[in-house]
PDB file of C-alpha atoms in Angstrom:
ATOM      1  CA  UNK A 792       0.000   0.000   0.000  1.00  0.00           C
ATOM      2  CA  UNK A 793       3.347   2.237   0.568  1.00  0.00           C
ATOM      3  CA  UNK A 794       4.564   1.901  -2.523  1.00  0.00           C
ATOM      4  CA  UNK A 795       1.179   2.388  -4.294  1.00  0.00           C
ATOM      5  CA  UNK A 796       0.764   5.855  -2.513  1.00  0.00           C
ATOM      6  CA  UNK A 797       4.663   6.789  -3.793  1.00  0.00           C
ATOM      7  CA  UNK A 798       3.620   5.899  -6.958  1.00  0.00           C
ATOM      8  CA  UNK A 799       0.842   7.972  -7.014  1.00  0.00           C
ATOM      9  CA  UNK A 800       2.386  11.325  -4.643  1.00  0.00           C
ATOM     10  CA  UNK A 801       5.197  10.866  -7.821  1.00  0.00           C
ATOM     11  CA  UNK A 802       2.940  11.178 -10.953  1.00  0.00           C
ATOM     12  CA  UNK A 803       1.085  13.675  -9.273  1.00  0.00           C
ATOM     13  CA  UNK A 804       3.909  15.715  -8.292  1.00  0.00           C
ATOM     14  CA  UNK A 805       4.736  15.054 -12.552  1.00  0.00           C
ATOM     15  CA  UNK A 806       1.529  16.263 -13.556  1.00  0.00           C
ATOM     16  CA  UNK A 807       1.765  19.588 -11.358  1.00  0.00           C
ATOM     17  CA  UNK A 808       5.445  20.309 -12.660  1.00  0.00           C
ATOM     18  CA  UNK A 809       4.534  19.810 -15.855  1.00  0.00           C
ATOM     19  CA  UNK A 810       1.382  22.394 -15.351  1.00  0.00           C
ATOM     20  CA  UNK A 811       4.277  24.972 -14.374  1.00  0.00           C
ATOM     21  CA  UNK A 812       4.408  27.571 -17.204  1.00  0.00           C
ATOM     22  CA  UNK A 813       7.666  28.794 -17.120  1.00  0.00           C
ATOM     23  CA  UNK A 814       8.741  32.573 -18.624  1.00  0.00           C
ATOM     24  CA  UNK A 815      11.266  33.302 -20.649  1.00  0.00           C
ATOM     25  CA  UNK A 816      12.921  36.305 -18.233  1.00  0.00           C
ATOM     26  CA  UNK A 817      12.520  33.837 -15.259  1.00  0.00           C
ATOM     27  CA  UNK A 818      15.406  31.796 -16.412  1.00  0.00           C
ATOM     28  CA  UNK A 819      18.771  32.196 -14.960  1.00  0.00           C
ATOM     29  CA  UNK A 820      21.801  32.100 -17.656  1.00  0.00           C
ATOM     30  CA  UNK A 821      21.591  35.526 -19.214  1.00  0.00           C
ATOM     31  CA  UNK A 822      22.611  38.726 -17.889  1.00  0.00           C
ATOM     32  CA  UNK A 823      19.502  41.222 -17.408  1.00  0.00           C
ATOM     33  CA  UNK A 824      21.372  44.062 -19.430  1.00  0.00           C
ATOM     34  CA  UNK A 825      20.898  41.866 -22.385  1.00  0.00           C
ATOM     35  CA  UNK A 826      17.317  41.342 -22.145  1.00  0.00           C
ATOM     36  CA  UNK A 827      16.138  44.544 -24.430  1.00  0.00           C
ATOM     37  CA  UNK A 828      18.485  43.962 -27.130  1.00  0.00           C
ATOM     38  CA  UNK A 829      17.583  40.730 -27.073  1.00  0.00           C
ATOM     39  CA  UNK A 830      13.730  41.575 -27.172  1.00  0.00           C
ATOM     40  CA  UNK A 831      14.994  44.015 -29.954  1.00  0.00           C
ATOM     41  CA  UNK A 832      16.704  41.213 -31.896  1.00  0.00           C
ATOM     42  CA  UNK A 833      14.049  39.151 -31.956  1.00  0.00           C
ATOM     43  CA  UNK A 834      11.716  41.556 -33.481  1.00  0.00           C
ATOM     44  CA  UNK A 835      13.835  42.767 -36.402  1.00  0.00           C
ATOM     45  CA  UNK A 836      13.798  39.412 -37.960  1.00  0.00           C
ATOM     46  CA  UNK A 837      15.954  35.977 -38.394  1.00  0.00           C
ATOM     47  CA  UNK A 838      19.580  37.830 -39.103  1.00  0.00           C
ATOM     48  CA  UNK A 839      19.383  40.276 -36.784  1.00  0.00           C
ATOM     49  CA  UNK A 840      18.388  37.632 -33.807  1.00  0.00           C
ATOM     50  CA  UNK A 841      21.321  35.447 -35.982  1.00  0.00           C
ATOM     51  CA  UNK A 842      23.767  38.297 -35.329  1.00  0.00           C
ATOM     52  CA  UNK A 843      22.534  39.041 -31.734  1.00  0.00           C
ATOM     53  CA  UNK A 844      23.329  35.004 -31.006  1.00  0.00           C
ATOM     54  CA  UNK A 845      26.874  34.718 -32.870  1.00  0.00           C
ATOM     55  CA  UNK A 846      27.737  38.060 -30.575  1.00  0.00           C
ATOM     56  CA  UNK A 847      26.164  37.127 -27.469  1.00  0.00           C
ATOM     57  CA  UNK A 848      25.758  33.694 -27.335  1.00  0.00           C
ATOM     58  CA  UNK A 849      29.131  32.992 -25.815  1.00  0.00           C
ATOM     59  CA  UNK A 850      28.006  35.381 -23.098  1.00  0.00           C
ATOM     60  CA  UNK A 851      24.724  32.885 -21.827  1.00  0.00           C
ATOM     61  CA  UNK A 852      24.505  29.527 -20.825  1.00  0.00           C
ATOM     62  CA  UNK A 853      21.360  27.253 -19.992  1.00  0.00           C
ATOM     63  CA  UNK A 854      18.657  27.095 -19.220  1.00  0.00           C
ATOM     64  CA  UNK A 855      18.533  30.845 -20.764  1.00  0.00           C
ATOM     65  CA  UNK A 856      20.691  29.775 -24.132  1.00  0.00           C
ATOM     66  CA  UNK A 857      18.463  26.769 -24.526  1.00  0.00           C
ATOM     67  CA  UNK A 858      14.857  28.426 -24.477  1.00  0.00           C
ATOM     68  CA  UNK A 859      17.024  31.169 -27.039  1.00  0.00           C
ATOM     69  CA  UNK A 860      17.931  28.223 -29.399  1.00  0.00           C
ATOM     70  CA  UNK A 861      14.912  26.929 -29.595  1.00  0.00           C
ATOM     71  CA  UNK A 862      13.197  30.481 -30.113  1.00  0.00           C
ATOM     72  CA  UNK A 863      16.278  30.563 -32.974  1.00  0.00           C
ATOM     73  CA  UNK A 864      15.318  27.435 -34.227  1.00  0.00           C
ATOM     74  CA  UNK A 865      11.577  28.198 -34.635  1.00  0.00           C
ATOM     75  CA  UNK A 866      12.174  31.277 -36.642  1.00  0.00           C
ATOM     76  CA  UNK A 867      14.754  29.528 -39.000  1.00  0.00           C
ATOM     77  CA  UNK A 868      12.849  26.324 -39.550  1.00  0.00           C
ATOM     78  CA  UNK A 869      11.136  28.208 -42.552  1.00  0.00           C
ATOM     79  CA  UNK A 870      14.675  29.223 -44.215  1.00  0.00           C
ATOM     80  CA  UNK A 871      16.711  26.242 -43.267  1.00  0.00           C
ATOM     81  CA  UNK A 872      14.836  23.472 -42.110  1.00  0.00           C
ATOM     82  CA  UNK A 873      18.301  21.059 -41.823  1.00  0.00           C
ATOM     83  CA  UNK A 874      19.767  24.044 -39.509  1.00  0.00           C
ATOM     84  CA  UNK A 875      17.435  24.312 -37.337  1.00  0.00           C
ATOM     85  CA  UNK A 876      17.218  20.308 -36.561  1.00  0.00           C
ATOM     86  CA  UNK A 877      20.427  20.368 -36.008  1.00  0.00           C
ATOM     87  CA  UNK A 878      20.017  23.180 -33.323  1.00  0.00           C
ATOM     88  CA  UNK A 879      17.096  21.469 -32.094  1.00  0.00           C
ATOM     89  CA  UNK A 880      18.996  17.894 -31.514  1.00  0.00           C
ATOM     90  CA  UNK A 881      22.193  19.937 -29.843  1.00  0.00           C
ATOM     91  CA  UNK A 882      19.822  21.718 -27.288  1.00  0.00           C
ATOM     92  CA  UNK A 883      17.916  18.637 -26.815  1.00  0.00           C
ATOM     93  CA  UNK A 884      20.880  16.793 -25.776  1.00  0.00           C
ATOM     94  CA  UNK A 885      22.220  19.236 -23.287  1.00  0.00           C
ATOM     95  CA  UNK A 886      19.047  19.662 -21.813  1.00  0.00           C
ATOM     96  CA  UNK A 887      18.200  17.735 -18.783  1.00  0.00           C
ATOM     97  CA  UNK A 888      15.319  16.032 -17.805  1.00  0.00           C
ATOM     98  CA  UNK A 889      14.865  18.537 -14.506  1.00  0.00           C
ATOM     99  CA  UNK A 890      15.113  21.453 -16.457  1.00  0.00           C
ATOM    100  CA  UNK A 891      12.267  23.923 -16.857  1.00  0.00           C
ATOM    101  CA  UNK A 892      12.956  23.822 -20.416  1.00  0.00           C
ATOM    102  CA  UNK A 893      12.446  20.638 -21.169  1.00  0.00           C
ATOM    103  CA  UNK A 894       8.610  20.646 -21.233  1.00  0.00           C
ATOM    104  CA  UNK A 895       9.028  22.742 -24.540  1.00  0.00           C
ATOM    105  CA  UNK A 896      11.611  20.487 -25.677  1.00  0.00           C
ATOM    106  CA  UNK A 897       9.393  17.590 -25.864  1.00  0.00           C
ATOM    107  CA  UNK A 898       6.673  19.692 -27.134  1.00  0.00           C
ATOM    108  CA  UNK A 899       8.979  21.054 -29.673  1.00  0.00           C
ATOM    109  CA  UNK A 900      10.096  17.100 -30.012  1.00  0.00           C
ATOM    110  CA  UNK A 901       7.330  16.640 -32.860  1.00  0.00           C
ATOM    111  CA  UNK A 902       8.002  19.244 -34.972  1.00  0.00           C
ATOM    112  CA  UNK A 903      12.134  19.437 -34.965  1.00  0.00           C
ATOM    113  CA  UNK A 904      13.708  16.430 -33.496  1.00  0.00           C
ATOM    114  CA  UNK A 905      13.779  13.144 -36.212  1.00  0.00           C
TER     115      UNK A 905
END
């Protein structure tokens, strides 16, 4: 009966993490004085969000870079479908399980990763 009740207190505890909607600014990995030009880059199009990654990218790591890529990847899919898979399947396998990115990975999963 102990084990039945950890089974269920687990998928439970799945299902409510999982319900989590997770923002974009909330994630750690970027500094903050990057955010507008990022915002900025993201609105003038796929090379100016290119540019902004090639410059800053070095600059951010995950879980920040990887909700970036993917935003990347989503824009590009259109122009270079191959490229973006390929950025899909890198972020994919440097993302973790526990992160709060990977719920949009696997819904992502569908659509990018083959």
């Amino acid at each position: 009966w102990v084990y039945w009740e950890q089974v269920r207190d687990e998928k439970e505890a799945q299902v409510a993490a999982s319900k989590v909607v997770v923002r974009e600014e909330s994630l750690s990995g970027m500094p903050s004085q990057l955010e507008n030009s990022l915002q900025g880059a993201k609105k003038a199009g796929l090379n100016t969000f290119r540019k902004w990654l090639e410059t800053y990218g070095p600059a951010i790591q995950d879980p920040r870079k990887a909700w970036i890529e993917l935003d990347y990847c989503m824009l590009l899919a259109r122009e270079n479908p191959k490229e973006a898979g390929r950025i899909f399947a890198d972020v994919n396998k440097r993302t973790p399980t526990n992160s709060p990115v990977y719920p949009r990975l696997k819904e992502l999963q569908a659509t990018y990763g083959h």
